């Protein structure tokens, strides 16, 4: 074989080897997609934004693959890219609240209600069907870090405080690792974390007020009774399921309502359903919590159509909080049919 041909063959083989290594690297990176989605969701409070940011993370990883020197794990490297991708995307954006986070007092359930689509509301997160049941500690940790109360509390922090708190306390990174990831000193990381913790203490529920796991008998029983009470339009039974200080809110409406009596009055006053059979539900989970997809009867077609997705806080005393999400395309994101 002549010199030029030998050289051409060696370059071709090297290129194939590089391509094979890159494909293997990116294939390995794909197994972190779900946890990166949860990470971007915690940062942004939006499932839609999180999906786009994960795509951007993998695009950046693919473009910079040759600069990856193996000084950290692939997982750590991807989290660094994802975190900085989120920080760039969040620059100048408004936080995503729930109605309770707007600062207004509890509303009058008999007053008029209005939708506010101009507000970038917090969105729910579908649970992964691929959680490994052999490791309950991993499941519990992942559930707690995407629960609505925690993600809503994160929205009160600046994006950089959010990143530091998540990397330090959810992912358990060292301060020096966090500083290297977001380009600040270790002292700055510690300062950001201290301020983030102080702000969270003001808005986050206490650790003693833990939610009941969605797969526990108590949570399953309360969710079944919640669904049954609505489907049979038994408002008295529904009232019995709530704790005395239970909260109901339903973005894109900006009001929130407290106490069983006010919640039932709200349902009677503003819910389009009027009798047994008008509502049907499908039990699901979202944000590591019990949830139910509500389908409302369309009298014109005789079919039950996607209406709201209810995410429940179930505590030992009953149902303490319900967020009833209503937005176009939400059921599709959860893999739910448009009609029943």
Short mmCIF file of the C-alpha atoms (twelve columns), coordinates in Angstrom:
data_MODEL
# 
_entry.id   MODEL 
# 
loop_
_atom_site.group_PDB 
_atom_site.id 
_atom_site.type_symbol 
_atom_site.label_atom_id 
_atom_site.label_alt_id 
_atom_site.label_comp_id 
_atom_site.label_asym_id 
_atom_site.label_seq_id 
_atom_site.Cartn_x 
_atom_site.Cartn_y 
_atom_site.Cartn_z 
_atom_site.pdbx_PDB_model_num 
ATOM 1   C CA . UNK A 1   0.000   0.000  0.000  1 
ATOM 2   C CA . UNK A 2   1.368   3.406  -0.957 1 
ATOM 3   C CA . UNK A 3   1.992   6.109  1.652  1 
ATOM 4   C CA . UNK A 4   -1.007  8.357  0.782  1 
ATOM 5   C CA . UNK A 5   -3.403  5.403  0.734  1 
ATOM 6   C CA . UNK A 6   -2.050  4.114  4.045  1 
ATOM 7   C CA . UNK A 7   -2.476  7.592  5.533  1 
ATOM 8   C CA . UNK A 8   -6.022  7.915  4.163  1 
ATOM 9   C CA . UNK A 9   -6.975  4.536  5.617  1 
ATOM 10  C CA . UNK A 10  -5.566  5.394  9.053  1 
ATOM 11  C CA . UNK A 11  -7.455  8.708  9.115  1 
ATOM 12  C CA . UNK A 12  -10.695 6.961  8.084  1 
ATOM 13  C CA . UNK A 13  -10.334 4.308  10.789 1 
ATOM 14  C CA . UNK A 14  -9.545  7.007  13.362 1 
ATOM 15  C CA . UNK A 15  -12.647 8.948  12.308 1 
ATOM 16  C CA . UNK A 16  -14.756 5.819  12.648 1 
ATOM 17  C CA . UNK A 17  -13.291 5.167  16.082 1 
ATOM 18  C CA . UNK A 18  -14.069 8.745  17.126 1 
ATOM 19  C CA . UNK A 19  -17.600 8.493  15.795 1 
ATOM 20  C CA . UNK A 20  -18.143 5.202  17.586 1 
ATOM 21  C CA . UNK A 21  -16.839 6.599  20.852 1 
ATOM 22  C CA . UNK A 22  -19.025 9.692  20.490 1 
ATOM 23  C CA . UNK A 23  -22.111 7.564  19.772 1 
ATOM 24  C CA . UNK A 24  -21.375 5.381  22.803 1 
ATOM 25  C CA . UNK A 25  -20.843 8.458  24.970 1 
ATOM 26  C CA . UNK A 26  -24.108 10.080 23.883 1 
ATOM 27  C CA . UNK A 27  -26.006 6.804  24.250 1 
ATOM 28  C CA . UNK A 28  -24.711 6.548  27.819 1 
ATOM 29  C CA . UNK A 29  -25.707 10.166 28.440 1 
ATOM 30  C CA . UNK A 30  -29.311 9.454  27.427 1 
ATOM 31  C CA . UNK A 31  -29.933 7.407  30.583 1 
ATOM 32  C CA . UNK A 32  -29.797 10.634 32.602 1 
ATOM 33  C CA . UNK A 33  -32.557 12.325 30.586 1 
ATOM 34  C CA . UNK A 34  -35.329 11.811 33.155 1 
ATOM 35  C CA . UNK A 35  -33.345 13.157 36.107 1 
ATOM 36  C CA . UNK A 36  -32.122 16.095 34.038 1 
ATOM 37  C CA . UNK A 37  -35.751 16.843 33.200 1 
ATOM 38  C CA . UNK A 38  -36.555 16.899 36.925 1 
ATOM 39  C CA . UNK A 39  -33.527 19.147 37.530 1 
ATOM 40  C CA . UNK A 40  -34.574 21.646 34.861 1 
ATOM 41  C CA . UNK A 41  -38.142 21.495 36.169 1 
ATOM 42  C CA . UNK A 42  -36.989 22.348 39.700 1 
ATOM 43  C CA . UNK A 43  -35.036 25.273 38.266 1 
ATOM 44  C CA . UNK A 44  -37.845 26.652 36.089 1 
ATOM 45  C CA . UNK A 45  -41.151 25.366 37.508 1 
ATOM 46  C CA . UNK A 46  -42.238 24.565 33.954 1 
ATOM 47  C CA . UNK A 47  -42.494 21.148 32.305 1 
ATOM 48  C CA . UNK A 48  -42.559 22.764 28.864 1 
ATOM 49  C CA . UNK A 49  -39.426 24.819 29.540 1 
ATOM 50  C CA . UNK A 50  -37.694 21.852 31.183 1 
ATOM 51  C CA . UNK A 51  -38.214 19.681 28.100 1 
ATOM 52  C CA . UNK A 52  -36.717 22.375 25.866 1 
ATOM 53  C CA . UNK A 53  -33.786 22.920 28.234 1 
ATOM 54  C CA . UNK A 54  -32.964 19.212 28.376 1 
ATOM 55  C CA . UNK A 55  -32.875 19.188 24.582 1 
ATOM 56  C CA . UNK A 56  -30.570 22.215 24.659 1 
ATOM 57  C CA . UNK A 57  -28.387 20.468 27.260 1 
ATOM 58  C CA . UNK A 58  -27.884 17.443 25.021 1 
ATOM 59  C CA . UNK A 59  -27.221 19.654 22.016 1 
ATOM 60  C CA . UNK A 60  -24.533 21.526 23.948 1 
ATOM 61  C CA . UNK A 61  -23.100 18.239 25.212 1 
ATOM 62  C CA . UNK A 62  -22.913 16.868 21.687 1 
ATOM 63  C CA . UNK A 63  -21.200 20.004 20.400 1 
ATOM 64  C CA . UNK A 64  -18.653 20.055 23.223 1 
ATOM 65  C CA . UNK A 65  -18.130 16.286 23.526 1 
ATOM 66  C CA . UNK A 66  -14.528 16.466 22.309 1 
ATOM 67  C CA . UNK A 67  -13.736 18.920 25.104 1 
ATOM 68  C CA . UNK A 68  -14.909 16.485 27.759 1 
ATOM 69  C CA . UNK A 69  -11.749 15.359 29.501 1 
ATOM 70  C CA . UNK A 70  -13.229 12.843 31.909 1 
ATOM 71  C CA . UNK A 71  -12.259 14.868 35.004 1 
ATOM 72  C CA . UNK A 72  -15.800 14.314 36.282 1 
ATOM 73  C CA . UNK A 73  -18.475 11.727 35.576 1 
ATOM 74  C CA . UNK A 74  -20.705 12.087 32.532 1 
ATOM 75  C CA . UNK A 75  -23.635 12.676 34.895 1 
ATOM 76  C CA . UNK A 76  -21.882 15.537 36.712 1 
ATOM 77  C CA . UNK A 77  -20.784 17.072 33.415 1 
ATOM 78  C CA . UNK A 78  -24.367 16.989 32.088 1 
ATOM 79  C CA . UNK A 79  -25.707 18.574 35.273 1 
ATOM 80  C CA . UNK A 80  -23.211 21.402 34.910 1 
ATOM 81  C CA . UNK A 81  -24.347 22.037 31.353 1 
ATOM 82  C CA . UNK A 82  -28.028 21.783 32.326 1 
ATOM 83  C CA . UNK A 83  -27.630 24.161 35.270 1 
ATOM 84  C CA . UNK A 84  -25.933 26.837 33.198 1 
ATOM 85  C CA . UNK A 85  -28.445 26.347 30.393 1 
ATOM 86  C CA . UNK A 86  -31.216 26.990 32.922 1 
ATOM 87  C CA . UNK A 87  -29.464 30.048 34.375 1 
ATOM 88  C CA . UNK A 88  -29.134 31.557 30.909 1 
ATOM 89  C CA . UNK A 89  -32.783 30.835 30.104 1 
ATOM 90  C CA . UNK A 90  -34.000 32.288 33.420 1 
ATOM 91  C CA . UNK A 91  -32.161 35.572 33.023 1 
ATOM 92  C CA . UNK A 92  -34.809 38.304 33.105 1 
ATOM 93  C CA . UNK A 93  -37.750 35.918 33.399 1 
ATOM 94  C CA . UNK A 94  -40.505 36.223 35.982 1 
ATOM 95  C CA . UNK A 95  -40.939 33.506 38.602 1 
ATOM 96  C CA . UNK A 96  -43.712 30.922 38.199 1 
ATOM 97  C CA . UNK A 97  -46.092 31.135 41.186 1 
ATOM 98  C CA . UNK A 98  -49.178 29.337 42.341 1 
ATOM 99  C CA . UNK A 99  -52.134 31.579 43.315 1 
ATOM 100 C CA . UNK A 100 -51.165 31.240 47.003 1 
ATOM 101 C CA . UNK A 101 -47.771 32.698 46.138 1 
ATOM 102 C CA . UNK A 102 -49.147 35.989 44.810 1 
ATOM 103 C CA . UNK A 103 -49.549 37.459 48.290 1 
ATOM 104 C CA . UNK A 104 -53.310 37.998 48.220 1 
ATOM 105 C CA . UNK A 105 -55.523 36.720 51.082 1 
ATOM 106 C CA . UNK A 106 -57.875 33.756 50.709 1 
ATOM 107 C CA . UNK A 107 -60.786 34.553 48.418 1 
ATOM 108 C CA . UNK A 108 -64.562 34.628 48.739 1 
ATOM 109 C CA . UNK A 109 -65.855 31.436 47.062 1 
ATOM 110 C CA . UNK A 110 -69.065 33.173 45.945 1 
ATOM 111 C CA . UNK A 111 -67.256 36.046 44.186 1 
ATOM 112 C CA . UNK A 112 -66.574 36.130 40.462 1 
ATOM 113 C CA . UNK A 113 -63.432 34.349 39.260 1 
ATOM 114 C CA . UNK A 114 -61.300 35.214 36.250 1 
ATOM 115 C CA . UNK A 115 -58.543 33.455 34.342 1 
ATOM 116 C CA . UNK A 116 -55.150 35.151 34.039 1 
ATOM 117 C CA . UNK A 117 -53.165 33.544 31.246 1 
ATOM 118 C CA . UNK A 118 -50.674 36.404 31.237 1 
ATOM 119 C CA . UNK A 119 -49.179 35.015 34.469 1 
ATOM 120 C CA . UNK A 120 -46.551 32.291 33.885 1 
ATOM 121 C CA . UNK A 121 -48.016 29.781 36.348 1 
ATOM 122 C CA . UNK A 122 -46.155 26.912 37.967 1 
ATOM 123 C CA . UNK A 123 -46.816 23.679 36.082 1 
ATOM 124 C CA . UNK A 124 -47.163 20.074 37.328 1 
ATOM 125 C CA . UNK A 125 -44.662 17.324 36.516 1 
ATOM 126 C CA . UNK A 126 -45.649 13.801 35.382 1 
ATOM 127 C CA . UNK A 127 -44.082 11.069 37.484 1 
ATOM 128 C CA . UNK A 128 -41.680 8.650  35.848 1 
ATOM 129 C CA . UNK A 129 -43.063 5.153  35.226 1 
ATOM 130 C CA . UNK A 130 -39.532 3.779  35.412 1 
ATOM 131 C CA . UNK A 131 -38.678 4.324  39.079 1 
ATOM 132 C CA . UNK A 132 -36.784 1.390  40.542 1 
ATOM 133 C CA . UNK A 133 -38.939 -0.016 43.381 1 
ATOM 134 C CA . UNK A 134 -35.912 -1.893 44.759 1 
ATOM 135 C CA . UNK A 135 -34.491 1.395  46.056 1 
ATOM 136 C CA . UNK A 136 -37.163 3.143  48.154 1 
ATOM 137 C CA . UNK A 137 -34.729 5.787  49.430 1 
ATOM 138 C CA . UNK A 138 -34.018 7.002  45.889 1 
ATOM 139 C CA . UNK A 139 -37.749 7.166  45.119 1 
ATOM 140 C CA . UNK A 140 -38.485 9.088  48.330 1 
ATOM 141 C CA . UNK A 141 -35.686 11.594 47.685 1 
ATOM 142 C CA . UNK A 142 -36.758 12.145 44.081 1 
ATOM 143 C CA . UNK A 143 -40.386 12.636 45.119 1 
ATOM 144 C CA . UNK A 144 -39.578 15.170 47.825 1 
ATOM 145 C CA . UNK A 145 -37.451 17.270 45.477 1 
ATOM 146 C CA . UNK A 146 -40.243 17.728 42.901 1 
ATOM 147 C CA . UNK A 147 -43.228 18.133 45.230 1 
ATOM 148 C CA . UNK A 148 -45.299 21.169 44.407 1 
ATOM 149 C CA . UNK A 149 -44.727 22.905 47.745 1 
ATOM 150 C CA . UNK A 150 -40.945 22.617 47.363 1 
ATOM 151 C CA . UNK A 151 -40.862 23.709 43.701 1 
ATOM 152 C CA . UNK A 152 -43.232 26.596 44.481 1 
ATOM 153 C CA . UNK A 153 -40.949 27.640 47.347 1 
ATOM 154 C CA . UNK A 154 -37.928 27.566 45.020 1 
ATOM 155 C CA . UNK A 155 -39.661 30.150 42.860 1 
ATOM 156 C CA . UNK A 156 -39.133 32.712 45.641 1 
ATOM 157 C CA . UNK A 157 -35.351 32.406 45.172 1 
ATOM 158 C CA . UNK A 158 -33.190 34.046 42.542 1 
ATOM 159 C CA . UNK A 159 -32.085 31.652 39.767 1 
ATOM 160 C CA . UNK A 160 -28.532 31.498 41.158 1 
ATOM 161 C CA . UNK A 161 -29.793 30.817 44.701 1 
ATOM 162 C CA . UNK A 162 -32.043 28.127 43.251 1 
ATOM 163 C CA . UNK A 163 -29.114 26.485 41.464 1 
ATOM 164 C CA . UNK A 164 -26.905 26.514 44.568 1 
ATOM 165 C CA . UNK A 165 -29.620 25.112 46.828 1 
ATOM 166 C CA . UNK A 166 -30.521 22.312 44.395 1 
ATOM 167 C CA . UNK A 167 -26.922 21.335 43.677 1 
ATOM 168 C CA . UNK A 168 -25.930 21.429 47.356 1 
ATOM 169 C CA . UNK A 169 -29.012 19.986 49.080 1 
ATOM 170 C CA . UNK A 170 -30.761 17.864 46.443 1 
ATOM 171 C CA . UNK A 171 -27.746 16.561 44.527 1 
ATOM 172 C CA . UNK A 172 -25.395 16.752 47.530 1 
ATOM 173 C CA . UNK A 173 -22.533 18.405 45.656 1 
ATOM 174 C CA . UNK A 174 -19.650 19.950 47.574 1 
ATOM 175 C CA . UNK A 175 -19.456 23.744 47.708 1 
ATOM 176 C CA . UNK A 176 -16.301 23.755 45.591 1 
ATOM 177 C CA . UNK A 177 -18.010 21.619 42.920 1 
ATOM 178 C CA . UNK A 178 -20.979 23.985 42.822 1 
ATOM 179 C CA . UNK A 179 -18.690 27.005 42.541 1 
ATOM 180 C CA . UNK A 180 -16.800 25.429 39.649 1 
ATOM 181 C CA . UNK A 181 -20.075 24.554 37.929 1 
ATOM 182 C CA . UNK A 182 -21.604 28.045 37.982 1 
ATOM 183 C CA . UNK A 183 -18.414 30.107 37.998 1 
ATOM 184 C CA . UNK A 184 -18.341 31.576 41.514 1 
ATOM 185 C CA . UNK A 185 -16.095 31.182 44.546 1 
ATOM 186 C CA . UNK A 186 -16.741 28.701 47.341 1 
ATOM 187 C CA . UNK A 187 -17.393 31.617 49.689 1 
ATOM 188 C CA . UNK A 188 -20.036 32.929 47.280 1 
ATOM 189 C CA . UNK A 189 -21.669 29.496 47.151 1 
ATOM 190 C CA . UNK A 190 -21.902 29.372 50.948 1 
ATOM 191 C CA . UNK A 191 -23.344 32.894 51.051 1 
ATOM 192 C CA . UNK A 192 -25.936 32.107 48.371 1 
ATOM 193 C CA . UNK A 193 -26.914 28.897 50.162 1 
ATOM 194 C CA . UNK A 194 -27.320 30.688 53.501 1 
ATOM 195 C CA . UNK A 195 -29.611 33.308 51.969 1 
ATOM 196 C CA . UNK A 196 -31.575 30.664 50.059 1 
ATOM 197 C CA . UNK A 197 -32.182 28.623 53.210 1 
ATOM 198 C CA . UNK A 198 -33.347 31.716 55.101 1 
ATOM 199 C CA . UNK A 199 -35.849 32.594 52.384 1 
ATOM 200 C CA . UNK A 200 -37.125 29.013 52.134 1 
ATOM 201 C CA . UNK A 201 -37.710 28.900 55.874 1 
ATOM 202 C CA . UNK A 202 -40.190 31.749 55.417 1 
ATOM 203 C CA . UNK A 203 -42.271 30.095 52.684 1 
ATOM 204 C CA . UNK A 204 -41.710 26.326 52.868 1 
ATOM 205 C CA . UNK A 205 -43.806 24.048 55.103 1 
ATOM 206 C CA . UNK A 206 -42.002 22.656 58.146 1 
ATOM 207 C CA . UNK A 207 -40.311 19.283 57.864 1 
ATOM 208 C CA . UNK A 208 -42.655 17.874 60.523 1 
ATOM 209 C CA . UNK A 209 -45.568 18.420 58.140 1 
ATOM 210 C CA . UNK A 210 -44.612 15.653 55.758 1 
ATOM 211 C CA . UNK A 211 -46.840 14.394 52.973 1 
ATOM 212 C CA . UNK A 212 -48.078 10.813 52.914 1 
ATOM 213 C CA . UNK A 213 -46.420 8.834  50.048 1 
ATOM 214 C CA . UNK A 214 -48.767 8.471  47.061 1 
ATOM 215 C CA . UNK A 215 -48.539 4.668  47.093 1 
ATOM 216 C CA . UNK A 216 -49.403 4.351  50.797 1 
ATOM 217 C CA . UNK A 217 -52.772 2.789  51.767 1 
ATOM 218 C CA . UNK A 218 -53.850 6.056  53.422 1 
ATOM 219 C CA . UNK A 219 -53.160 8.145  50.318 1 
ATOM 220 C CA . UNK A 220 -54.782 5.605  48.002 1 
ATOM 221 C CA . UNK A 221 -57.885 5.450  50.203 1 
ATOM 222 C CA . UNK A 222 -58.258 9.238  50.403 1 
ATOM 223 C CA . UNK A 223 -57.752 9.633  46.654 1 
ATOM 224 C CA . UNK A 224 -60.409 6.975  45.962 1 
ATOM 225 C CA . UNK A 225 -62.859 8.720  48.316 1 
ATOM 226 C CA . UNK A 226 -62.028 12.107 46.727 1 
ATOM 227 C CA . UNK A 227 -62.820 10.729 43.269 1 
ATOM 228 C CA . UNK A 228 -65.971 8.951  44.445 1 
ATOM 229 C CA . UNK A 229 -67.339 12.065 46.176 1 
ATOM 230 C CA . UNK A 230 -66.937 14.145 43.034 1 
ATOM 231 C CA . UNK A 231 -68.270 11.491 40.664 1 
ATOM 232 C CA . UNK A 232 -71.388 10.970 42.808 1 
ATOM 233 C CA . UNK A 233 -71.599 14.722 43.477 1 
ATOM 234 C CA . UNK A 234 -71.670 14.116 47.222 1 
ATOM 235 C CA . UNK A 235 -70.346 17.413 48.522 1 
ATOM 236 C CA . UNK A 236 -70.955 16.490 52.166 1 
ATOM 237 C CA . UNK A 237 -68.663 13.461 51.860 1 
ATOM 238 C CA . UNK A 238 -66.118 15.573 50.001 1 
ATOM 239 C CA . UNK A 239 -66.043 18.118 52.830 1 
ATOM 240 C CA . UNK A 240 -65.193 15.361 55.323 1 
ATOM 241 C CA . UNK A 241 -61.986 14.529 53.457 1 
ATOM 242 C CA . UNK A 242 -60.317 17.931 53.952 1 
ATOM 243 C CA . UNK A 243 -58.300 19.112 56.915 1 
ATOM 244 C CA . UNK A 244 -59.681 22.138 58.786 1 
ATOM 245 C CA . UNK A 245 -57.175 24.502 57.110 1 
ATOM 246 C CA . UNK A 246 -57.186 22.833 53.683 1 
ATOM 247 C CA . UNK A 247 -56.381 25.026 50.675 1 
ATOM 248 C CA . UNK A 248 -57.804 24.854 47.152 1 
ATOM 249 C CA . UNK A 249 -56.331 26.772 44.220 1 
ATOM 250 C CA . UNK A 250 -56.725 26.427 40.473 1 
ATOM 251 C CA . UNK A 251 -54.400 28.282 38.103 1 
ATOM 252 C CA . UNK A 252 -54.947 30.106 35.731 1 
ATOM 253 C CA . UNK A 253 -57.511 31.553 38.195 1 
ATOM 254 C CA . UNK A 254 -55.643 33.759 40.650 1 
ATOM 255 C CA . UNK A 255 -57.790 33.140 43.745 1 
ATOM 256 C CA . UNK A 256 -57.277 30.564 46.475 1 
ATOM 257 C CA . UNK A 257 -59.707 29.282 49.092 1 
ATOM 258 C CA . UNK A 258 -59.282 27.886 52.581 1 
ATOM 259 C CA . UNK A 259 -61.355 25.524 54.707 1 
ATOM 260 C CA . UNK A 260 -63.770 22.719 53.731 1 
ATOM 261 C CA . UNK A 261 -66.837 24.983 53.768 1 
ATOM 262 C CA . UNK A 262 -65.291 27.505 51.365 1 
ATOM 263 C CA . UNK A 263 -63.958 24.760 49.090 1 
ATOM 264 C CA . UNK A 264 -67.385 23.133 48.812 1 
ATOM 265 C CA . UNK A 265 -69.064 26.516 48.291 1 
ATOM 266 C CA . UNK A 266 -66.571 27.224 45.490 1 
ATOM 267 C CA . UNK A 267 -67.414 23.877 43.846 1 
ATOM 268 C CA . UNK A 268 -71.154 24.459 44.084 1 
ATOM 269 C CA . UNK A 269 -70.869 28.041 42.822 1 
ATOM 270 C CA . UNK A 270 -68.352 27.787 40.006 1 
ATOM 271 C CA . UNK A 271 -67.915 24.170 38.915 1 
ATOM 272 C CA . UNK A 272 -69.860 23.465 35.676 1 
ATOM 273 C CA . UNK A 273 -70.843 20.029 37.038 1 
ATOM 274 C CA . UNK A 274 -74.219 19.888 38.751 1 
ATOM 275 C CA . UNK A 275 -75.050 16.246 39.377 1 
ATOM 276 C CA . UNK A 276 -73.729 12.714 39.677 1 
ATOM 277 C CA . UNK A 277 -72.205 11.477 36.445 1 
ATOM 278 C CA . UNK A 278 -71.110 14.910 35.196 1 
ATOM 279 C CA . UNK A 279 -67.535 14.234 36.297 1 
ATOM 280 C CA . UNK A 280 -65.276 11.252 35.763 1 
ATOM 281 C CA . UNK A 281 -61.722 10.856 37.021 1 
ATOM 282 C CA . UNK A 282 -58.608 8.846  36.305 1 
ATOM 283 C CA . UNK A 283 -56.254 8.308  39.258 1 
ATOM 284 C CA . UNK A 284 -52.610 9.152  38.504 1 
ATOM 285 C CA . UNK A 285 -49.594 10.610 40.309 1 
ATOM 286 C CA . UNK A 286 -47.820 13.912 39.678 1 
ATOM 287 C CA . UNK A 287 -44.898 15.611 41.449 1 
ATOM 288 C CA . UNK A 288 -44.562 12.511 43.643 1 
ATOM 289 C CA . UNK A 289 -48.105 13.089 44.970 1 
ATOM 290 C CA . UNK A 290 -51.544 11.510 44.467 1 
ATOM 291 C CA . UNK A 291 -53.379 13.140 41.585 1 
ATOM 292 C CA . UNK A 292 -56.550 12.783 39.554 1 
ATOM 293 C CA . UNK A 293 -57.398 13.777 35.995 1 
ATOM 294 C CA . UNK A 294 -60.898 15.255 35.791 1 
ATOM 295 C CA . UNK A 295 -63.063 14.753 32.711 1 
ATOM 296 C CA . UNK A 296 -66.195 16.907 32.486 1 
ATOM 297 C CA . UNK A 297 -69.338 15.857 30.610 1 
ATOM 298 C CA . UNK A 298 -70.037 17.758 27.415 1 
ATOM 299 C CA . UNK A 299 -73.860 17.619 27.113 1 
ATOM 300 C CA . UNK A 300 -73.658 18.311 23.414 1 
ATOM 301 C CA . UNK A 301 -71.553 15.268 22.583 1 
ATOM 302 C CA . UNK A 302 -72.316 13.039 25.554 1 
ATOM 303 C CA . UNK A 303 -68.588 12.489 26.142 1 
ATOM 304 C CA . UNK A 304 -66.406 13.391 29.112 1 
ATOM 305 C CA . UNK A 305 -63.659 15.784 28.027 1 
ATOM 306 C CA . UNK A 306 -60.335 16.716 29.664 1 
ATOM 307 C CA . UNK A 307 -60.901 19.555 32.125 1 
ATOM 308 C CA . UNK A 308 -58.531 19.775 35.124 1 
ATOM 309 C CA . UNK A 309 -55.664 17.894 36.717 1 
ATOM 310 C CA . UNK A 310 -55.873 17.806 40.520 1 
ATOM 311 C CA . UNK A 311 -52.652 17.332 42.526 1 
ATOM 312 C CA . UNK A 312 -53.287 16.516 46.200 1 
ATOM 313 C CA . UNK A 313 -51.303 17.061 49.399 1 
ATOM 314 C CA . UNK A 314 -52.365 14.098 51.538 1 
ATOM 315 C CA . UNK A 315 -51.388 14.279 55.194 1 
ATOM 316 C CA . UNK A 316 -52.296 12.044 58.111 1 
ATOM 317 C CA . UNK A 317 -55.261 14.256 58.961 1 
ATOM 318 C CA . UNK A 318 -56.747 14.260 55.469 1 
ATOM 319 C CA . UNK A 319 -56.390 16.217 52.235 1 
ATOM 320 C CA . UNK A 320 -54.580 19.456 53.072 1 
ATOM 321 C CA . UNK A 321 -54.111 21.072 49.667 1 
ATOM 322 C CA . UNK A 322 -55.396 20.660 46.124 1 
ATOM 323 C CA . UNK A 323 -54.009 22.428 43.079 1 
ATOM 324 C CA . UNK A 324 -56.415 22.044 40.150 1 
ATOM 325 C CA . UNK A 325 -54.423 22.799 37.003 1 
ATOM 326 C CA . UNK A 326 -56.237 23.788 33.835 1 
ATOM 327 C CA . UNK A 327 -54.259 24.476 30.685 1 
ATOM 328 C CA . UNK A 328 -54.322 23.438 27.045 1 
ATOM 329 C CA . UNK A 329 -52.213 20.393 26.212 1 
ATOM 330 C CA . UNK A 330 -51.704 19.370 29.855 1 
ATOM 331 C CA . UNK A 331 -53.407 15.978 29.532 1 
ATOM 332 C CA . UNK A 332 -51.343 15.164 26.458 1 
ATOM 333 C CA . UNK A 333 -48.127 15.889 28.395 1 
ATOM 334 C CA . UNK A 334 -49.259 13.361 31.006 1 
ATOM 335 C CA . UNK A 335 -50.047 10.743 28.368 1 
ATOM 336 C CA . UNK A 336 -53.763 10.993 29.119 1 
ATOM 337 C CA . UNK A 337 -56.564 10.734 26.542 1 
ATOM 338 C CA . UNK A 338 -58.502 13.873 25.600 1 
ATOM 339 C CA . UNK A 339 -61.843 12.159 26.262 1 
ATOM 340 C CA . UNK A 340 -63.262 9.257  28.234 1 
# 
